[in-house]
CSV table of C-alpha atoms in Angstrom, one decimal:
chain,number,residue,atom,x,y,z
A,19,UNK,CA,10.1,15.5,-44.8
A,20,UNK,CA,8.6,13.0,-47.1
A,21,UNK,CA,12.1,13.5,-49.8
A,22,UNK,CA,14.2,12.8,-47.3
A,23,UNK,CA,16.2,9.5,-47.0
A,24,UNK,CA,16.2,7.1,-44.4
A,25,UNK,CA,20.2,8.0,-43.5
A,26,UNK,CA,18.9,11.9,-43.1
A,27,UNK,CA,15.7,10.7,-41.1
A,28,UNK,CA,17.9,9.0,-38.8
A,29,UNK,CA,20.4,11.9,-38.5
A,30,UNK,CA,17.8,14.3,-37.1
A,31,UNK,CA,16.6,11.7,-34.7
A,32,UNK,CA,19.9,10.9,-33.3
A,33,UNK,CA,20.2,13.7,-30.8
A,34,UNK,CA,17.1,12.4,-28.9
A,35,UNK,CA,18.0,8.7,-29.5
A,36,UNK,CA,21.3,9.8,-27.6
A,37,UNK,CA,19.5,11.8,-25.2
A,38,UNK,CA,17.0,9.2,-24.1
A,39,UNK,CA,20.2,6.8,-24.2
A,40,UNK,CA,22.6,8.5,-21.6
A,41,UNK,CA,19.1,9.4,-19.0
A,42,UNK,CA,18.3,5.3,-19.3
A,43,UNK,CA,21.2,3.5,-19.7
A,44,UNK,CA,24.0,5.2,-18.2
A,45,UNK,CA,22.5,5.5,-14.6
A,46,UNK,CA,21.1,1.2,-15.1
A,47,UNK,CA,25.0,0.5,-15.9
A,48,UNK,CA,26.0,2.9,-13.1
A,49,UNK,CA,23.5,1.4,-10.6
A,50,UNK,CA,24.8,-1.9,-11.5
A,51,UNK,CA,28.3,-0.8,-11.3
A,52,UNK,CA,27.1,0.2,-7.3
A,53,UNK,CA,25.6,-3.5,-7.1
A,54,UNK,CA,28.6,-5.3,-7.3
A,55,UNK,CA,31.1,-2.8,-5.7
A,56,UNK,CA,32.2,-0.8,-2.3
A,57,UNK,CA,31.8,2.9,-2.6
A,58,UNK,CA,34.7,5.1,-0.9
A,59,UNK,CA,35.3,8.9,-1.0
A,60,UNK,CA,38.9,9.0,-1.9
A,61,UNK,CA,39.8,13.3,-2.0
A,62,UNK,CA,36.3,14.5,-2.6
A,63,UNK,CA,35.8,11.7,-5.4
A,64,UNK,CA,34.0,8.5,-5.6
A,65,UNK,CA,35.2,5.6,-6.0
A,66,UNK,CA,33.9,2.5,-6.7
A,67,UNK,CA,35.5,-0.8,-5.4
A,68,UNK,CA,35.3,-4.6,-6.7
A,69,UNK,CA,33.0,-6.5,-3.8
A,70,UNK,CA,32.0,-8.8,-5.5
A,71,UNK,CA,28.0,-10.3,-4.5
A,72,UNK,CA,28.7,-9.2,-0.8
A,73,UNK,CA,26.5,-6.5,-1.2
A,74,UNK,CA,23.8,-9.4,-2.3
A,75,UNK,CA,24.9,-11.4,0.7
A,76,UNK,CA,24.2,-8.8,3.5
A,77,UNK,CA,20.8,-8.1,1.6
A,78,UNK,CA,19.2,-11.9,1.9
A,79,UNK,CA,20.2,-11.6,5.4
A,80,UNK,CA,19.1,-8.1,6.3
A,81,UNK,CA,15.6,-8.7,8.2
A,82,UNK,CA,15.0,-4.8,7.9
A,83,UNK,CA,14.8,-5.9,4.0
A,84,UNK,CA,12.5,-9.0,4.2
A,85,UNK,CA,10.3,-6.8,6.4
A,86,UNK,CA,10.6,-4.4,3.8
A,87,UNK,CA,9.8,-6.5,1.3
A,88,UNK,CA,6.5,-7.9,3.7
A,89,UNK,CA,5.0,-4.7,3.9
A,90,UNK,CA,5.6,-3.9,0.1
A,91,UNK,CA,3.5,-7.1,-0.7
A,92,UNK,CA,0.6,-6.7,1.2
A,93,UNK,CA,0.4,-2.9,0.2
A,94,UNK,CA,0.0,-4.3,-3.4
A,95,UNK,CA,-2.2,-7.4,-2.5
A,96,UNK,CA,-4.6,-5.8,-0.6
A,97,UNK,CA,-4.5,-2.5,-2.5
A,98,UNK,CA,-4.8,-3.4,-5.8
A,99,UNK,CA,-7.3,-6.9,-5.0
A,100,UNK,CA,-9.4,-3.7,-3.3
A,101,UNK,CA,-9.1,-1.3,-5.9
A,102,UNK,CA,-9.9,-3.7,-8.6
A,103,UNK,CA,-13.2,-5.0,-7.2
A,104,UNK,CA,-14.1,-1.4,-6.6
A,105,UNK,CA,-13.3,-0.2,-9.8
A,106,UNK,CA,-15.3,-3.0,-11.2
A,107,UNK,CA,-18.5,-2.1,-9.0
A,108,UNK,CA,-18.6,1.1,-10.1
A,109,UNK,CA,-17.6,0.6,-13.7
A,110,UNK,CA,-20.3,-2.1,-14.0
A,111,UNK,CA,-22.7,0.9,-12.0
A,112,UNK,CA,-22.1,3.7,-14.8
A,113,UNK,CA,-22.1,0.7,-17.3
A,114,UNK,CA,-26.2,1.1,-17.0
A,115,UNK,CA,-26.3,4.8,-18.0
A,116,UNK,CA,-28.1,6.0,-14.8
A,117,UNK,CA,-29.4,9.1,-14.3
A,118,UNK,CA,-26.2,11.7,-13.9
A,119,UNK,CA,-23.7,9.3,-15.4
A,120,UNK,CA,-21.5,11.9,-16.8
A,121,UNK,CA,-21.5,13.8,-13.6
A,122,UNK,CA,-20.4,10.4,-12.0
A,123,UNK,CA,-17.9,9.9,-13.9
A,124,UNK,CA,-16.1,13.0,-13.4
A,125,UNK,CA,-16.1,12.9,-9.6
A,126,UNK,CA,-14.8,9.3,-9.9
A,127,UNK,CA,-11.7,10.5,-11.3
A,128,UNK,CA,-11.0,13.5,-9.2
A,129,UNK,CA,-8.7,11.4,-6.5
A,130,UNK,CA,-6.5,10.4,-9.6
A,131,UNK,CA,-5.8,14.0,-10.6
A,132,UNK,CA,-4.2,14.7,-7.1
A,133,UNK,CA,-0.9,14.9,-6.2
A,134,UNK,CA,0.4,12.1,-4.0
A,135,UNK,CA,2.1,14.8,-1.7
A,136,UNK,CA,-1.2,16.3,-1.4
A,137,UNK,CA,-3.4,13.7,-1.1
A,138,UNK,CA,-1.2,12.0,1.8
A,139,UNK,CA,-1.3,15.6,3.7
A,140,UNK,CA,-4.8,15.4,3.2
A,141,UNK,CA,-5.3,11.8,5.0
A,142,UNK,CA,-2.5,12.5,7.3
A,143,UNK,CA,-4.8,15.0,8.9
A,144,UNK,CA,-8.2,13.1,8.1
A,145,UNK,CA,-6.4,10.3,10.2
A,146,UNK,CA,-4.6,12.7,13.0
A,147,UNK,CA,-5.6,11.2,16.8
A,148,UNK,CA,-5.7,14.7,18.4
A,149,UNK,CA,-7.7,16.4,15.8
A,150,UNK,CA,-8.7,14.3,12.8
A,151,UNK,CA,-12.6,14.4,11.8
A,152,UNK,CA,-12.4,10.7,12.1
A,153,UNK,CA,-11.3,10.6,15.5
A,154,UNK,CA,-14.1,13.1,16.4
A,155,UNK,CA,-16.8,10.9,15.1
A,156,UNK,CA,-15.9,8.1,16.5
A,157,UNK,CA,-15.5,10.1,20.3
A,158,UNK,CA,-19.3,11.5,19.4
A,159,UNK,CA,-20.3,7.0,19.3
A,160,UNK,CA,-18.3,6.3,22.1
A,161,UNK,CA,-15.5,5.0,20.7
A,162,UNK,CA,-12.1,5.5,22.1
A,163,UNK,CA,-9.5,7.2,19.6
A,164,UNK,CA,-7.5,4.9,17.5
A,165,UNK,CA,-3.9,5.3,16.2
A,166,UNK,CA,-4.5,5.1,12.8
A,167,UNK,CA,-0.9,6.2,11.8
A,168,UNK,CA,1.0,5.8,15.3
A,169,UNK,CA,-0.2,2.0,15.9
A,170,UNK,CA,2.4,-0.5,14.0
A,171,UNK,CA,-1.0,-2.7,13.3
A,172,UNK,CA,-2.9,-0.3,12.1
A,173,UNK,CA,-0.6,2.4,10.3
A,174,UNK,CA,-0.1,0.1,7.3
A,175,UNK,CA,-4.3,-0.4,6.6
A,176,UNK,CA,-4.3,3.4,6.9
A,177,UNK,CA,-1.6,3.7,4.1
A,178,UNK,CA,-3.4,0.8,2.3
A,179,UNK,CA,-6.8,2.7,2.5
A,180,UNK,CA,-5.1,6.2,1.4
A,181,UNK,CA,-3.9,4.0,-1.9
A,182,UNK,CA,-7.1,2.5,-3.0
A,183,UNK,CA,-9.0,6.2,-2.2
A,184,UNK,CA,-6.3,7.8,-5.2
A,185,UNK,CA,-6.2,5.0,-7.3
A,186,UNK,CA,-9.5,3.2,-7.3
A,187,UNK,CA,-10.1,5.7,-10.7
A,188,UNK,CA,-7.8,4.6,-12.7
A,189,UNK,CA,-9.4,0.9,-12.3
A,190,UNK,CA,-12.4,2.2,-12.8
A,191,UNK,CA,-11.1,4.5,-15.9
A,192,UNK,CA,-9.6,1.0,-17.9
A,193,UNK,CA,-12.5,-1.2,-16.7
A,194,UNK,CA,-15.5,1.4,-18.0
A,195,UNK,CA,-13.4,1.7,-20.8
A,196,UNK,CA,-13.3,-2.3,-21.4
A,197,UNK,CA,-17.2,-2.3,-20.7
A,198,UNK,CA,-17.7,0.3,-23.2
A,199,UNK,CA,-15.9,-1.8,-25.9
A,200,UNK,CA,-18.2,-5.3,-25.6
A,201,UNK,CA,-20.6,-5.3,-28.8
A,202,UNK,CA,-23.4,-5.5,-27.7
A,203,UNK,CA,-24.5,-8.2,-30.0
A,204,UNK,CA,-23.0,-10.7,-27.3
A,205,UNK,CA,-25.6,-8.7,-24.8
A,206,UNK,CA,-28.2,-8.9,-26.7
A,207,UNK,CA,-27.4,-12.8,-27.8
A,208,UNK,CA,-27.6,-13.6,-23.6
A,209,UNK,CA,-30.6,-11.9,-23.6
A,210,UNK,CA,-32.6,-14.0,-26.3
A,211,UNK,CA,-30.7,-16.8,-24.9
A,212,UNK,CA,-32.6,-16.4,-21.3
A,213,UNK,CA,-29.2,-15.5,-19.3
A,214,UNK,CA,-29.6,-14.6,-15.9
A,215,UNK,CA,-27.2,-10.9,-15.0
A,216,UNK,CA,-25.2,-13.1,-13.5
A,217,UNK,CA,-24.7,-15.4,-16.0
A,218,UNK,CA,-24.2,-12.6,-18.2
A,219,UNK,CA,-21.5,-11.4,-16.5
A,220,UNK,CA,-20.0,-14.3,-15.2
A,221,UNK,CA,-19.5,-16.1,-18.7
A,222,UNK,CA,-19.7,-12.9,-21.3
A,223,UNK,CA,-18.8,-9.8,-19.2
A,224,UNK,CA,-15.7,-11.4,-17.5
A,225,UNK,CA,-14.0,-13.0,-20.3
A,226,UNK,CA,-14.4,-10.2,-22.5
A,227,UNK,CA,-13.1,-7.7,-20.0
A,228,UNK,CA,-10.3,-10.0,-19.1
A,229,UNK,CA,-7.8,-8.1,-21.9
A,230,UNK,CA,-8.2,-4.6,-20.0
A,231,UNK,CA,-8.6,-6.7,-16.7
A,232,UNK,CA,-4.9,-7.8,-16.6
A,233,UNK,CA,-3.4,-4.3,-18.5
A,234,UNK,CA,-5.1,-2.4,-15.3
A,235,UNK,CA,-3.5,-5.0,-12.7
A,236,UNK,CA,-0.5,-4.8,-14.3
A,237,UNK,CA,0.1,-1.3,-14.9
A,238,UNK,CA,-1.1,-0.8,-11.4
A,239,UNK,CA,1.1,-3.3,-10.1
A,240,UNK,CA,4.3,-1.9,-11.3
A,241,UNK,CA,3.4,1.6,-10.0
A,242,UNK,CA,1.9,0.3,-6.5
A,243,UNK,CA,5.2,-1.8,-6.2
A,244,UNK,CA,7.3,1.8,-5.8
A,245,UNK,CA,5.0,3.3,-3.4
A,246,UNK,CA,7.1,6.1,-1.2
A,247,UNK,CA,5.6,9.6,-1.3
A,248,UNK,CA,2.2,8.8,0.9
A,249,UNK,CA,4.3,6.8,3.0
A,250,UNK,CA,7.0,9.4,3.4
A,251,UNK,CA,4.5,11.9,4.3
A,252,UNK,CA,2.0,10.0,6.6
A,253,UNK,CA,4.4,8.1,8.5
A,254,UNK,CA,8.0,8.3,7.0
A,255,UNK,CA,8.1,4.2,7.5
A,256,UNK,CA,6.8,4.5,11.0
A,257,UNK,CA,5.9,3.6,13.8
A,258,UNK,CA,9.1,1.7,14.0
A,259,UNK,CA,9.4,-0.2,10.4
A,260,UNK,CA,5.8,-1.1,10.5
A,261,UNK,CA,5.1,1.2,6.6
A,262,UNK,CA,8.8,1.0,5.8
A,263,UNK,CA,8.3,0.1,2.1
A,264,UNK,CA,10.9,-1.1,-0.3
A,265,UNK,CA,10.9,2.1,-2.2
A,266,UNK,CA,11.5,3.7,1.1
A,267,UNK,CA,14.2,1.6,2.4
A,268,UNK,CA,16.2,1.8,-0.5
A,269,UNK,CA,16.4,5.6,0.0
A,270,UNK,CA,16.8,5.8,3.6
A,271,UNK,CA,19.6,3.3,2.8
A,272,UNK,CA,21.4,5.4,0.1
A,273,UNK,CA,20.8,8.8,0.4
A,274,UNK,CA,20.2,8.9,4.6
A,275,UNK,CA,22.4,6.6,5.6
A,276,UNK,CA,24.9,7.8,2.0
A,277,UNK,CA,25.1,3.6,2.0
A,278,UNK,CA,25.1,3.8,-2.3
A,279,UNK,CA,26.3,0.4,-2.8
A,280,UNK,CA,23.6,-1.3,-0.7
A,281,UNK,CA,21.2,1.5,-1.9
A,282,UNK,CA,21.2,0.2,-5.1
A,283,UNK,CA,21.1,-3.7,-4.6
A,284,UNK,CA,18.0,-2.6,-2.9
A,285,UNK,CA,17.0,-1.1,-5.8
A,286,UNK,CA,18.5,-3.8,-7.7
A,287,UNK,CA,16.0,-6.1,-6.0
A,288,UNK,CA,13.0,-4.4,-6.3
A,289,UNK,CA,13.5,-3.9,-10.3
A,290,UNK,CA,13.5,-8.1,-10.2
A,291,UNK,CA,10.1,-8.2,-8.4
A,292,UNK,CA,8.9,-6.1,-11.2
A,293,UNK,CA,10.3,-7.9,-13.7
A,294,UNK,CA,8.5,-11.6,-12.2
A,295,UNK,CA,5.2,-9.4,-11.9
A,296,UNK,CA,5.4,-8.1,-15.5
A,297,UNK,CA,6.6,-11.5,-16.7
A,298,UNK,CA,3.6,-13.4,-14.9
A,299,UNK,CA,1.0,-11.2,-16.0
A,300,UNK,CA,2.6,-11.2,-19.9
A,301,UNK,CA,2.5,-14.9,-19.8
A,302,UNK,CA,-1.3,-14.5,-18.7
A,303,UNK,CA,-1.9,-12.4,-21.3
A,304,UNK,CA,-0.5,-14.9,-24.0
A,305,UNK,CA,-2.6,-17.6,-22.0
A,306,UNK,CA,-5.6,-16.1,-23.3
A,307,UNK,CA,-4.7,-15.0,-26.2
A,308,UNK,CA,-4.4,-18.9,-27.2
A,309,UNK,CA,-7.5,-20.2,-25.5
A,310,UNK,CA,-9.2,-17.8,-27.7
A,311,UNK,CA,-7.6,-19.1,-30.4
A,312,UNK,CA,-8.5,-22.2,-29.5
């Protein structure tokens, strides 16, 4: 492999380049084409009419969109605010080498290694009025049975709680990870310096961890940001449009209602709020990166 020139080496990775190519770009330029145009079956073939930003009109003032959009946003506030400062707790737990860390560990991570399908038929059920374990506890107190996926005020914090149960681990996973990689020098240094734990975390844990901090929020960002299997299977966006994500919408949209065009400028739209989120927390990262140059 070594002998062979660069015009060879790029021959024999061509076919993938190609491959990777026409399963990325063709469908982005095809969704786009669907963004600015009408769909019509014409003789069993689609065809794709000029329209021009109408489609963009109708979205901005759709209310089912901007409710949509609502309910995406808090998902990922609360959801990933949650998941971080649990991840962190734990992370900082294990951090101390108690007694059965490595046992910890593992069961920390199990969540992560489900399914989505399986872990939202899992809470569907834990969460079911009639016969959920939940619901018998809280009859055994005296407390009357709550809709926790049939009450449009509380289905979405059931959802939100389903989230940070699965994904709380893979905080944790980065975080422990960024712990693991202080020197320990800076530790020590606090140490014969008189620092206080909190101290110690507040002005050396913190900024330290700050690197992995933002990679977990961000990668955990874009993912939380397309969230539809849980909600598809819990409550299908229901009661009503109360856990209608975007994700969601986008599909009843185009492949319920067969509605391509405004299927994809929903899409369209949701690819720009995780563009700004990637963008912010990019410019966050360069932030530091200079006041530690500084």
């Amino acid at each position: 492999m070594s002998n062979l020139g660069q015009r060879e080496k790029r021959l024999l990775i061509s076919p993938t380049v190609i491959l990777l190519l026409f399963f990325t770009l063709f469908p982005f330029v095809f969704t786009l084409a669907l963004v600015f145009g009408k769909v019509s079956f014409i003789g069993g073939k689609i065809a794709i009419q000029f329209a021009g930003v109408s489609n963009w009109v109708r979205l901005l003032h759709d209310q089912r969109f901007w409710n949509a959009v609502l309910v995406t946003l808090k998902i990922v506030g609360i959801a990933i605010t949650a998941e971080y400062c649990i991840g962190l707790v734990l992370a900082l737990l294990l951090y101390k080498k108690p007694l059965g860390c490595g046992f910890f560990r593992v069961l920390y991570v199990v969540p992560m290694l489900l399914t989505p399908i399986a872990v939202g038929y899992t809470w569907r059920m834990i969460f079911d009025v009639g016969r959920g374990p939940i619901t018998g506890i809280l009859q055994r107190v005296g407390v009357k049975p709550i809709g926790w996926l049939v009450d449009p005020h509380i289905s979405l914090y059931s959802i939100i709680i389903t989230d940070i149960w699965q994904w709380t681990p893979f905080m944790f996973l980065l975080l422990y990870a960024g712990l693991e990689a202080i020197p320990k020098d800076y530790l020590e240094a606090a140490d014969v310096d008189g620092a206080t734990a909190w101290r110690k975390f507040v002005y050396v844990i913190m900024p330290l961890l700050a690197p992995p901090s933002i990679a977990a929020l961000l990668l955990r960002s874009v993912e939380c940001f397309k969230i539809v299997d849980i909600i598809y299977i819990m409550t299908g966006g229901g009661p009503g449009q109360a856990t209608e994500s975007l994700t969601l919408f986008g599909y009843n949209v185009g492949f319920r209602a067969f509605d391509l065009a405004y299927g994809a400028t929903i899409a369209f739209s949701l690819f720009f709020m995780v563009l700004i989120a990637t963008m912010f927390f990019t410019m966050l990262t360069k932030s530091l990166r200079a006041i530690r140059l500084e």
